[in-house]
Amino acid sequence: MTKDELVAKLRDIEWEDFEVKEAKSELPKTIWETVSAFSNTSGGWIVLGVKQSGKTFEIQGVGNLEKLEQNFLGTLRSEKFNQRLVVTSKQYDIDGKKLLAFYVPEVDLKPVYFGSPINTFIRMGSGDQRATEGEIRAMFRNQSFGKKTEETIPDTSIDMLNPNTLKSYRFALSQTQNLVNLREVDDAEFCEQVNITRNGLLTYAGLLMFGKAPYVLRYVPTFCVDYIEIPGPTIQQAEVRYTYRIPEQDNIWEAVQIILRRFRTLVDAPIHIKDDGFATTDESQYKVLREALANMVMHCDHFDSLRSCIRVYTDHIEFMNGGAFPLPVKDILGKIYSKLRNPTIAKLFRFVGIAENAGYGMNKLASWETLTGTRPTIESDRTIATVSFPLKSAIRRKAEDNGAKTTPRQNAILSLMANNPEITLDEIAKEIGVGTTTLDREIAKMTHLVQRVGSKKGGHWEIKKRLTDGNGFI
């Protein structure tokens, strides 16, 4: 960081990679929290000799600059932290006042803490926060990223696999041009060749993909691939908790087959007539959801108590996963990048064409915007990753069709909105004599008829469709 860059940061408001502390004659006690936070997050600069008042900085300088520097660097080389940290130090002179700065890089092996794991900190915005127990556990698990499911399980064998599941997978593989040389081998040889087993022992990946339920839950008690269809835009707005939930399945492959069949009912699949008169079905949207499902189980931390789940709402579908992406999403999108938590599971999906070739999956998800005109959102923090796709699905169309016959209460709501587009929710609730929660549910059923344009305070209602079939609202 140059002197000009330092001055620029001091003139700005808040930086997530920049922390100032007074430190007139000694190191502040909170400096070790910031060292831990930067090491566990994305790295950053600690600048000593600056006082922060609210959102303004005052340069005060430090005394005993060399002593402070030696104390700081010496502590990092001591046993205060659980691992040795290598930092860069710089000295600055601004208007005759001495400043001391240290750059603390992000480390690969997290968590970094001092004293005990409870003193693990992470950077949130422009401040340091103590990591939660779940975040600390996730950091420890990430130390074996890409390795855990590759391990073999003692005292296991191919007999713990569901033979029907394995048969189903091998049939799907036979419909591709992949691994042709393995089509005629027996199951034992096939499993060895694709890392389902190694030296006769099941790998965690093989057990999770094809195992019998009792054995899967014995060795991976946290295993679950959940799928729920919720009749509303949010859980709170749905009159019932869900209309469909996938039954518990033996393994990943069985769950994926059921979920893929549900996906085909959610998206548009237009039929195109070619010049030769033959028709083809455009499954581009379905393939994006299929890729998202594959990514979810390939990147999932199957040993986390947080369950992976797909939630299908009336206007979007959400893939929620225990375990973060290995890099920030912005560093993965647009690049050919592959670093998988579960490499064998990923290969097994690619062999049968359910997942893209290594490094292209995230860009497949981003193509949803081109296909539908709606932008997916992809988020990932230390313990959870979520991918959401706006959805004009069969489920939503069904909900709209069911809502074509409006109730008297809904007619009253629509009439109030039509007569006064600026009317507020509180005013509507008072006029028709219901609570705001009931009103929210009623409006959620009429998204095909009315929409809110603008903010809650300054926006207005826009009627999209008027019914003239005797409902009373025309």
Short mmCIF file of C-alpha atoms in Angstrom, two decimals:
data_model
loop_
_atom_site.label_atom_id
_atom_site.label_comp_id
_atom_site.label_asym_id
_atom_site.label_seq_id
_atom_site.Cartn_x
_atom_site.Cartn_y
_atom_site.Cartn_z
CA MET A 1 0.00 0.00 0.00
CA THR A 2 1.52 3.31 -1.07
CA LYS A 3 1.31 6.50 0.96
CA ASP A 4 -1.26 7.92 -1.49
CA GLU A 5 -3.36 4.76 -1.20
CA LEU A 6 -3.23 5.02 2.57
CA VAL A 7 -4.34 8.65 2.50
CA ALA A 8 -7.17 7.74 0.11
CA LYS A 9 -8.41 5.05 2.48
CA LEU A 10 -8.31 7.46 5.41
CA ARG A 11 -10.45 9.90 3.45
CA ASP A 12 -13.08 7.29 2.69
CA ILE A 13 -15.70 5.91 5.04
CA GLU A 14 -15.35 2.18 5.62
CA TRP A 15 -13.15 -0.57 4.21
CA GLU A 16 -13.55 -4.26 4.90
CA ASP A 17 -9.81 -4.78 4.33
CA PHE A 18 -8.62 -1.84 6.41
CA GLU A 19 -8.54 -1.30 10.18
CA VAL A 20 -7.06 1.64 12.12
CA LYS A 21 -6.03 1.72 15.79
CA GLU A 22 -4.53 4.43 18.00
CA ALA A 23 -1.56 2.62 19.57
CA LYS A 24 0.29 5.68 20.86
CA SER A 25 2.80 3.71 22.92
CA GLU A 26 1.66 0.06 23.00
CA LEU A 27 -0.20 -2.45 20.92
CA PRO A 28 -3.98 -2.32 21.47
CA LYS A 29 -5.53 -5.50 22.88
CA THR A 30 -8.04 -5.73 20.01
CA ILE A 31 -5.27 -5.98 17.43
CA TRP A 32 -5.18 -9.77 17.78
CA GLU A 33 -8.88 -10.01 16.99
CA THR A 34 -8.23 -8.15 13.74
CA VAL A 35 -5.27 -10.38 12.91
CA SER A 36 -7.51 -13.42 13.32
CA ALA A 37 -10.34 -11.81 11.32
CA PHE A 38 -8.16 -10.84 8.35
CA SER A 39 -6.45 -14.24 8.33
CA ASN A 40 -9.81 -16.03 8.26
CA THR A 41 -11.46 -13.78 5.70
CA SER A 42 -9.81 -11.95 2.80
CA GLY A 43 -6.76 -10.33 4.36
CA GLY A 44 -6.28 -6.63 5.09
CA TRP A 45 -4.20 -3.76 6.47
CA ILE A 46 -3.90 -2.83 10.14
CA VAL A 47 -2.72 0.78 10.53
CA LEU A 48 -1.44 2.01 13.91
CA GLY A 49 -1.40 5.69 14.84
CA VAL A 50 -4.85 6.68 13.61
CA LYS A 51 -7.84 7.50 15.81
CA GLN A 52 -11.29 6.73 14.45
CA SER A 53 -14.22 8.87 15.55
CA GLY A 54 -17.41 7.61 13.99
CA LYS A 55 -16.68 7.61 10.29
CA THR A 56 -13.77 10.04 10.33
CA PHE A 57 -10.08 9.35 10.89
CA GLU A 58 -7.54 11.53 12.73
CA ILE A 59 -3.83 10.91 12.22
CA GLN A 60 -2.08 10.98 15.61
CA GLY A 61 1.07 8.97 14.96
CA VAL A 62 2.76 6.43 17.20
CA GLY A 63 5.68 6.57 19.57
CA ASN A 64 8.34 3.86 19.86
CA LEU A 65 7.62 2.77 16.31
CA GLU A 66 10.41 0.17 16.14
CA LYS A 67 9.42 -1.33 19.50
CA LEU A 68 5.78 -1.68 18.45
CA GLU A 69 6.84 -3.33 15.21
CA GLN A 70 9.08 -5.84 16.98
CA ASN A 71 6.43 -6.62 19.60
CA PHE A 72 3.83 -7.27 16.91
CA LEU A 73 6.04 -9.43 14.70
CA GLY A 74 7.48 -11.24 17.73
CA THR A 75 4.04 -12.15 19.01
CA LEU A 76 3.09 -13.64 15.65
CA ARG A 77 6.19 -15.85 15.83
CA SER A 78 5.36 -16.96 19.35
CA GLU A 79 2.79 -19.55 20.37
CA LYS A 80 0.01 -17.01 20.88
CA PHE A 81 -1.62 -18.05 17.58
CA ASN A 82 -2.32 -21.62 16.54
CA GLN A 83 -0.14 -21.22 13.46
CA ARG A 84 2.74 -19.04 12.33
CA LEU A 85 1.60 -16.01 10.35
CA VAL A 86 3.71 -14.12 7.84
CA VAL A 87 2.83 -10.44 7.55
CA THR A 88 4.26 -7.42 5.73
CA SER A 89 5.10 -4.25 7.68
CA LYS A 90 5.44 -0.70 6.38
CA GLN A 91 6.18 2.69 7.94
CA TYR A 92 4.71 6.00 6.79
CA ASP A 93 5.35 9.66 7.53
CA ILE A 94 2.32 11.88 7.02
CA ASP A 95 2.71 15.52 8.01
CA GLY A 96 5.55 14.61 10.36
CA LYS A 97 3.57 11.90 12.14
CA LYS A 98 4.75 8.29 12.03
CA LEU A 99 2.34 5.51 11.14
CA LEU A 100 2.97 1.78 11.27
CA ALA A 101 1.02 -0.64 9.06
CA PHE A 102 0.88 -4.41 8.74
CA TYR A 103 -0.65 -6.39 5.92
CA VAL A 104 -2.19 -9.63 7.19
CA PRO A 105 -2.92 -12.05 4.31
CA GLU A 106 -5.69 -14.59 4.19
CA VAL A 107 -4.40 -18.06 5.02
CA ASP A 108 -5.30 -21.35 3.39
CA LEU A 109 -5.51 -23.37 6.60
CA LYS A 110 -8.34 -21.92 8.67
CA PRO A 111 -9.32 -21.18 11.40
CA VAL A 112 -6.65 -18.84 12.75
CA TYR A 113 -7.18 -18.08 16.44
CA PHE A 114 -5.25 -17.04 19.53
CA GLY A 115 -5.31 -18.96 22.78
CA SER A 116 -8.18 -21.32 21.92
CA PRO A 117 -10.64 -21.82 19.03
CA ILE A 118 -13.20 -19.65 20.80
CA ASN A 119 -10.95 -16.70 19.89
CA THR A 120 -11.61 -17.12 16.18
CA PHE A 121 -12.72 -13.91 14.47
CA ILE A 122 -14.01 -13.08 11.02
CA ARG A 123 -14.32 -9.82 9.15
CA MET A 124 -17.88 -8.57 8.64
CA GLY A 125 -18.07 -5.27 6.77
CA SER A 126 -15.60 -2.96 8.46
CA GLY A 127 -15.57 -4.73 11.83
CA ASP A 128 -14.36 -7.89 13.52
CA GLN A 129 -16.86 -10.42 14.86
CA ARG A 130 -16.30 -13.53 16.90
CA ALA A 131 -17.01 -16.57 14.73
CA THR A 132 -19.93 -18.75 15.70
CA GLU A 133 -19.46 -22.37 16.70
CA GLY A 134 -20.90 -23.43 13.34
CA GLU A 135 -18.53 -21.18 11.42
CA ILE A 136 -15.55 -22.54 13.33
CA ARG A 137 -16.61 -26.12 12.64
CA ALA A 138 -17.01 -25.29 8.96
CA MET A 139 -13.47 -23.90 8.84
CA PHE A 140 -12.06 -27.07 10.41
CA ARG A 141 -13.99 -29.22 7.92
CA ASN A 142 -12.74 -27.14 5.02
CA GLN A 143 -9.19 -28.15 5.93
CA SER A 144 -10.05 -31.47 4.26
CA PHE A 145 -11.85 -29.84 1.31
CA GLY A 146 -12.00 -32.30 -1.57
CA LYS A 147 -10.63 -35.18 0.55
CA LYS A 148 -13.19 -36.47 3.04
CA THR A 149 -15.52 -38.23 0.61
CA GLU A 150 -12.48 -39.74 -1.14
CA GLU A 151 -11.53 -41.68 1.99
CA THR A 152 -12.38 -45.35 2.38
CA ILE A 153 -14.55 -46.63 5.23
CA PRO A 154 -13.17 -49.48 7.33
CA ASP A 155 -15.11 -52.74 7.45
CA THR A 156 -17.32 -51.95 4.46
CA SER A 157 -17.95 -53.75 1.19
CA ILE A 158 -19.92 -53.61 -2.04
CA ASP A 159 -22.69 -55.56 -0.30
CA MET A 160 -23.66 -52.31 1.48
CA LEU A 161 -24.68 -50.76 -1.86
CA ASN A 162 -28.25 -50.81 -3.12
CA PRO A 163 -28.03 -53.12 -6.18
CA ASN A 164 -31.05 -51.51 -7.86
CA THR A 165 -29.51 -48.07 -7.50
CA LEU A 166 -26.24 -49.24 -9.01
CA LYS A 167 -28.14 -50.95 -11.83
CA SER A 168 -30.06 -47.72 -12.53
CA TYR A 169 -26.83 -45.73 -12.68
CA ARG A 170 -25.11 -48.20 -14.99
CA PHE A 171 -28.12 -48.13 -17.32
CA ALA A 172 -27.95 -44.32 -17.45
CA LEU A 173 -24.23 -44.59 -18.21
CA SER A 174 -24.94 -47.03 -21.06
CA GLN A 175 -26.99 -44.31 -22.78
CA THR A 176 -23.83 -42.21 -23.15
CA GLN A 177 -20.52 -42.75 -24.90
CA ASN A 178 -18.57 -42.56 -21.65
CA LEU A 179 -16.65 -45.47 -20.06
CA VAL A 180 -17.62 -47.83 -22.86
CA ASN A 181 -14.84 -50.19 -21.76
CA LEU A 182 -16.64 -50.77 -18.43
CA ARG A 183 -20.01 -51.80 -19.81
CA GLU A 184 -19.40 -55.54 -19.63
CA VAL A 185 -17.47 -55.75 -16.35
CA ASP A 186 -19.14 -56.97 -13.18
CA ASP A 187 -20.25 -54.59 -10.43
CA ALA A 188 -17.18 -55.22 -8.27
CA GLU A 189 -14.78 -54.29 -11.05
CA PHE A 190 -16.91 -51.33 -12.11
CA CYS A 191 -16.93 -49.94 -8.57
CA GLU A 192 -13.16 -50.21 -8.30
CA GLN A 193 -12.64 -48.42 -11.61
CA VAL A 194 -14.78 -45.39 -10.75
CA ASN A 195 -13.71 -45.08 -7.07
CA ILE A 196 -16.97 -46.31 -5.56
CA THR A 197 -14.72 -48.81 -3.82
CA ARG A 198 -10.97 -48.89 -3.33
CA ASN A 199 -9.29 -52.19 -2.54
CA GLY A 200 -12.71 -53.59 -1.75
CA LEU A 201 -13.64 -50.89 0.78
CA LEU A 202 -16.38 -48.36 0.07
CA THR A 203 -15.41 -44.73 -0.28
CA TYR A 204 -17.68 -42.21 1.40
CA ALA A 205 -18.53 -40.96 -2.10
CA GLY A 206 -19.59 -44.43 -3.24
CA LEU A 207 -21.67 -45.03 -0.12
CA LEU A 208 -23.41 -41.65 -0.39
CA MET A 209 -24.19 -42.14 -4.08
CA PHE A 210 -25.41 -45.76 -4.05
CA GLY A 211 -25.56 -47.09 -0.48
CA LYS A 212 -28.41 -48.78 1.32
CA ALA A 213 -30.10 -46.40 3.75
CA PRO A 214 -29.08 -48.11 7.03
CA TYR A 215 -25.40 -48.06 6.07
CA VAL A 216 -25.51 -44.51 4.70
CA LEU A 217 -27.02 -43.24 7.94
CA ARG A 218 -24.65 -45.32 10.05
CA TYR A 219 -21.54 -43.74 8.53
CA VAL A 220 -22.97 -40.36 7.49
CA PRO A 221 -25.85 -39.67 9.91
CA THR A 222 -26.25 -36.13 8.61
CA PHE A 223 -27.04 -37.29 5.05
CA CYS A 224 -30.11 -35.70 3.47
CA VAL A 225 -31.15 -34.31 0.10
CA ASP A 226 -34.44 -32.51 0.73
CA TYR A 227 -36.94 -31.14 -1.81
CA ILE A 228 -40.09 -29.17 -0.91
CA GLU A 229 -42.77 -27.45 -3.03
CA ILE A 230 -44.31 -24.50 -1.17
CA PRO A 231 -47.57 -22.90 -2.42
CA GLY A 232 -46.56 -19.27 -2.00
CA PRO A 233 -43.77 -16.77 -2.74
CA THR A 234 -42.50 -17.18 0.84
CA ILE A 235 -42.97 -19.69 3.63
CA GLN A 236 -44.87 -17.08 5.63
CA GLN A 237 -47.34 -16.41 2.80
CA ALA A 238 -48.13 -20.06 2.12
CA GLU A 239 -51.41 -21.27 3.63
CA VAL A 240 -49.96 -24.74 4.13
CA ARG A 241 -46.34 -25.62 4.81
CA TYR A 242 -45.91 -27.52 1.55
CA THR A 243 -47.84 -29.42 -1.10
CA TYR A 244 -45.08 -31.95 -1.84
CA ARG A 245 -41.98 -33.15 -0.04
CA ILE A 246 -39.68 -35.85 -1.32
CA PRO A 247 -39.77 -39.00 0.81
CA GLU A 248 -36.50 -39.98 2.48
CA GLN A 249 -34.29 -41.78 -0.06
CA ASP A 250 -31.55 -44.35 0.37
CA ASN A 251 -28.84 -42.31 -1.31
CA ILE A 252 -27.98 -39.38 -3.55
CA TRP A 253 -28.72 -41.12 -6.85
CA GLU A 254 -32.25 -42.14 -5.82
CA ALA A 255 -33.03 -38.63 -4.57
CA VAL A 256 -31.68 -36.99 -7.72
CA GLN A 257 -33.84 -39.17 -10.00
CA ILE A 258 -37.03 -38.12 -8.22
CA ILE A 259 -36.05 -34.45 -8.11
CA LEU A 260 -35.20 -34.39 -11.83
CA ARG A 261 -38.67 -35.71 -12.63
CA ARG A 262 -40.18 -32.90 -10.56
CA PHE A 263 -38.01 -30.35 -12.39
CA ARG A 264 -39.56 -31.25 -15.74
CA THR A 265 -42.89 -29.96 -14.47
CA LEU A 266 -41.47 -26.62 -13.34
CA VAL A 267 -40.02 -25.07 -16.48
CA ASP A 268 -41.01 -24.26 -20.03
CA ALA A 269 -39.80 -26.70 -22.69
CA PRO A 270 -40.83 -25.16 -26.04
CA ILE A 271 -41.11 -27.39 -29.09
CA HIS A 272 -39.26 -26.23 -32.23
CA ILE A 273 -40.14 -27.48 -35.71
CA LYS A 274 -37.00 -27.96 -37.81
CA ASP A 275 -36.75 -27.42 -41.57
CA ASP A 276 -37.06 -31.16 -42.15
CA GLY A 277 -40.38 -31.20 -40.32
CA PHE A 278 -39.15 -32.98 -37.22
CA ALA A 279 -39.81 -31.45 -33.83
CA THR A 280 -37.25 -30.93 -31.08
CA THR A 281 -37.85 -29.98 -27.47
CA ASP A 282 -35.80 -27.16 -25.98
CA GLU A 283 -34.75 -28.39 -22.55
CA SER A 284 -32.33 -25.55 -21.84
CA GLN A 285 -34.13 -24.37 -18.70
CA TYR A 286 -34.45 -27.89 -17.36
CA LYS A 287 -30.73 -28.46 -17.92
CA VAL A 288 -29.85 -25.36 -15.90
CA LEU A 289 -31.87 -26.67 -12.94
CA ARG A 290 -30.30 -30.08 -13.43
CA GLU A 291 -26.85 -28.47 -13.29
CA ALA A 292 -27.82 -26.57 -10.14
CA LEU A 293 -28.91 -29.83 -8.50
CA ALA A 294 -25.66 -31.54 -9.49
CA ASN A 295 -23.65 -28.60 -8.19
CA MET A 296 -25.53 -28.72 -4.92
CA VAL A 297 -24.64 -32.34 -4.17
CA MET A 298 -21.12 -32.02 -5.62
CA HIS A 299 -20.32 -29.02 -3.39
CA CYS A 300 -22.36 -30.10 -0.39
CA ASP A 301 -20.67 -30.75 2.93
CA HIS A 302 -22.48 -34.03 3.58
CA PHE A 303 -21.00 -34.19 7.09
CA ASP A 304 -22.60 -30.92 8.16
CA SER A 305 -25.76 -31.01 10.27
CA LEU A 306 -27.22 -28.28 8.03
CA ARG A 307 -29.42 -30.05 5.51
CA SER A 308 -29.18 -29.39 1.80
CA CYS A 309 -32.61 -28.45 0.51
CA ILE A 310 -34.38 -27.38 -2.66
CA ARG A 311 -37.39 -25.16 -2.04
CA VAL A 312 -39.77 -24.54 -4.93
CA TYR A 313 -41.92 -21.45 -4.37
CA THR A 314 -44.57 -20.10 -6.71
CA ASP A 315 -42.19 -17.54 -8.20
CA HIS A 316 -38.69 -18.93 -7.65
CA ILE A 317 -36.70 -22.05 -6.87
CA GLU A 318 -33.99 -21.99 -4.23
CA PHE A 319 -31.06 -24.39 -3.79
CA MET A 320 -29.72 -24.16 -0.24
CA ASN A 321 -26.56 -26.00 0.65
CA GLY A 322 -24.51 -26.70 3.74
CA GLY A 323 -20.92 -25.80 2.92
CA ALA A 324 -19.60 -22.74 1.09
CA PHE A 325 -18.09 -22.45 -2.38
CA PRO A 326 -14.28 -22.67 -2.32
CA LEU A 327 -13.94 -19.11 -3.65
CA PRO A 328 -16.16 -16.01 -3.72
CA VAL A 329 -18.75 -16.31 -6.48
CA LYS A 330 -17.32 -13.29 -8.31
CA ASP A 331 -14.02 -15.15 -8.63
CA ILE A 332 -15.67 -18.23 -10.16
CA LEU A 333 -18.22 -16.81 -12.62
CA GLY A 334 -16.85 -16.20 -16.09
CA LYS A 335 -13.83 -18.43 -15.50
CA ILE A 336 -13.05 -22.07 -16.10
CA TYR A 337 -12.61 -23.08 -12.49
CA SER A 338 -12.98 -26.41 -10.76
CA LYS A 339 -12.34 -27.12 -7.11
CA LEU A 340 -14.78 -29.64 -5.76
CA ARG A 341 -15.61 -30.70 -2.26
CA ASN A 342 -16.61 -34.14 -3.56
CA PRO A 343 -14.54 -35.01 -6.67
CA THR A 344 -15.77 -38.60 -7.13
CA ILE A 345 -19.41 -37.61 -6.80
CA ALA A 346 -18.78 -34.90 -9.41
CA LYS A 347 -17.20 -37.40 -11.81
CA LEU A 348 -20.07 -39.84 -11.40
CA PHE A 349 -22.53 -37.12 -12.40
CA ARG A 350 -20.42 -36.05 -15.36
CA PHE A 351 -20.10 -39.60 -16.64
CA VAL A 352 -23.89 -39.77 -17.13
CA GLY A 353 -24.23 -36.22 -18.48
CA ILE A 354 -26.05 -34.72 -15.49
CA ALA A 355 -23.29 -32.19 -14.81
CA GLU A 356 -21.11 -30.05 -17.05
CA ASN A 357 -17.44 -30.76 -17.61
CA ALA A 358 -15.19 -29.51 -14.84
CA GLY A 359 -15.09 -25.75 -14.50
CA TYR A 360 -18.17 -24.86 -16.58
CA GLY A 361 -21.00 -25.49 -14.13
CA MET A 362 -21.29 -22.00 -12.66
CA ASN A 363 -21.51 -20.42 -16.11
CA LYS A 364 -24.30 -22.86 -16.95
CA LEU A 365 -26.24 -21.49 -13.98
CA ALA A 366 -25.62 -17.92 -15.12
CA SER A 367 -27.18 -18.73 -18.54
CA TRP A 368 -30.61 -18.67 -16.85
CA GLU A 369 -30.76 -14.92 -17.48
CA THR A 370 -30.31 -15.39 -21.24
CA LEU A 371 -32.92 -18.14 -21.34
CA THR A 372 -35.61 -16.50 -19.22
CA GLY A 373 -34.78 -12.79 -18.98
CA THR A 374 -34.57 -13.13 -15.18
CA ARG A 375 -31.33 -13.09 -13.23
CA PRO A 376 -30.42 -15.84 -10.76
CA THR A 377 -28.77 -14.93 -7.47
CA ILE A 378 -25.77 -16.87 -6.18
CA GLU A 379 -24.60 -16.32 -2.62
CA SER A 380 -22.07 -18.08 -0.43
CA ASP A 381 -20.78 -17.40 3.06
CA ARG A 382 -18.73 -19.52 5.43
CA THR A 383 -21.38 -22.10 6.26
CA ILE A 384 -24.05 -21.97 3.56
CA ALA A 385 -24.44 -21.46 -0.19
CA THR A 386 -27.71 -20.47 -1.87
CA VAL A 387 -28.62 -20.30 -5.56
CA SER A 388 -32.06 -18.92 -6.52
CA PHE A 389 -33.76 -18.83 -9.92
CA PRO A 390 -36.84 -16.69 -10.68
CA LEU A 391 -39.43 -19.15 -11.89
CA LYS A 392 -42.36 -18.88 -14.29
CA SER A 393 -43.16 -22.50 -13.71
CA ALA A 394 -45.96 -24.94 -14.09
CA ILE A 395 -46.50 -24.69 -10.34
CA ARG A 396 -46.92 -20.94 -10.63
CA ARG A 397 -49.19 -21.27 -13.67
CA LYS A 398 -51.28 -23.78 -11.75
CA ALA A 399 -51.56 -21.37 -8.83
CA GLU A 400 -52.63 -18.64 -11.23
CA ASP A 401 -55.20 -20.87 -12.88
CA ASN A 402 -56.63 -21.79 -9.50
CA GLY A 403 -56.84 -18.09 -8.70
CA ALA A 404 -58.77 -17.22 -11.84
CA LYS A 405 -61.98 -17.36 -9.79
CA THR A 406 -61.51 -14.67 -7.19
CA THR A 407 -63.30 -14.66 -3.85
CA PRO A 408 -65.49 -11.80 -2.62
CA ARG A 409 -62.71 -10.67 -0.29
CA GLN A 410 -60.22 -10.63 -3.16
CA ASN A 411 -62.71 -8.69 -5.29
CA ALA A 412 -62.93 -6.09 -2.54
CA ILE A 413 -59.13 -5.82 -2.37
CA LEU A 414 -58.83 -5.42 -6.14
CA SER A 415 -61.56 -2.77 -6.22
CA LEU A 416 -59.82 -0.72 -3.53
CA MET A 417 -56.53 -0.94 -5.45
CA ALA A 418 -58.18 -0.01 -8.74
CA ASN A 419 -59.95 3.01 -7.21
CA ASN A 420 -56.88 4.17 -5.28
CA PRO A 421 -53.57 2.75 -6.61
CA GLU A 422 -51.65 4.51 -3.78
CA ILE A 423 -53.65 2.82 -1.03
CA THR A 424 -51.51 1.24 1.69
CA LEU A 425 -51.72 -2.27 3.10
CA ASP A 426 -52.85 -0.91 6.46
CA GLU A 427 -55.65 1.06 4.78
CA ILE A 428 -56.78 -2.00 2.80
CA ALA A 429 -56.73 -4.19 5.91
CA LYS A 430 -58.81 -1.65 7.81
CA GLU A 431 -61.32 -1.28 4.97
CA ILE A 432 -62.00 -5.00 4.60
CA GLY A 433 -61.59 -5.86 8.28
CA VAL A 434 -58.69 -8.32 8.25
CA GLY A 435 -55.17 -8.43 9.68
CA THR A 436 -52.11 -7.66 7.58
CA THR A 437 -50.98 -11.30 7.67
CA THR A 438 -54.27 -12.43 6.14
CA LEU A 439 -54.03 -9.60 3.61
CA ASP A 440 -50.50 -10.68 2.61
CA ARG A 441 -51.78 -14.20 1.93
CA GLU A 442 -54.66 -12.92 -0.19
CA ILE A 443 -52.40 -10.69 -2.28
CA ALA A 444 -49.94 -13.57 -2.76
CA LYS A 445 -52.76 -15.51 -4.44
CA MET A 446 -53.39 -12.65 -6.88
CA THR A 447 -49.92 -12.02 -8.31
CA HIS A 448 -51.39 -12.80 -11.76
CA LEU A 449 -53.89 -9.95 -11.30
CA VAL A 450 -52.03 -7.21 -9.46
CA GLN A 451 -48.47 -6.14 -8.74
CA ARG A 452 -46.79 -3.58 -6.53
CA VAL A 453 -44.70 -1.05 -8.46
CA GLY A 454 -42.07 0.87 -6.50
CA SER A 455 -41.43 0.99 -2.76
CA LYS A 456 -43.90 0.20 0.03
CA LYS A 457 -44.21 3.90 0.91
CA GLY A 458 -43.92 5.63 -2.44
CA GLY A 459 -45.13 2.94 -4.81
CA HIS A 460 -48.53 2.07 -6.22
CA TRP A 461 -50.66 -0.89 -7.23
CA GLU A 462 -50.97 -1.87 -10.87
CA ILE A 463 -53.86 -4.05 -12.04
CA LYS A 464 -52.55 -6.49 -14.64
CA LYS A 465 -55.78 -8.27 -15.51
CA ARG A 466 -59.46 -7.53 -14.98
CA LEU A 467 -61.92 -10.40 -14.67
CA THR A 468 -65.24 -10.18 -16.46
CA ASP A 469 -66.66 -13.63 -15.87
CA GLY A 470 -69.11 -12.80 -13.12
CA ASN A 471 -66.62 -12.54 -10.27
CA GLY A 472 -67.84 -9.07 -9.39
CA PHE A 473 -64.61 -7.26 -10.27
CA ILE A 474 -64.65 -5.66 -13.73
#
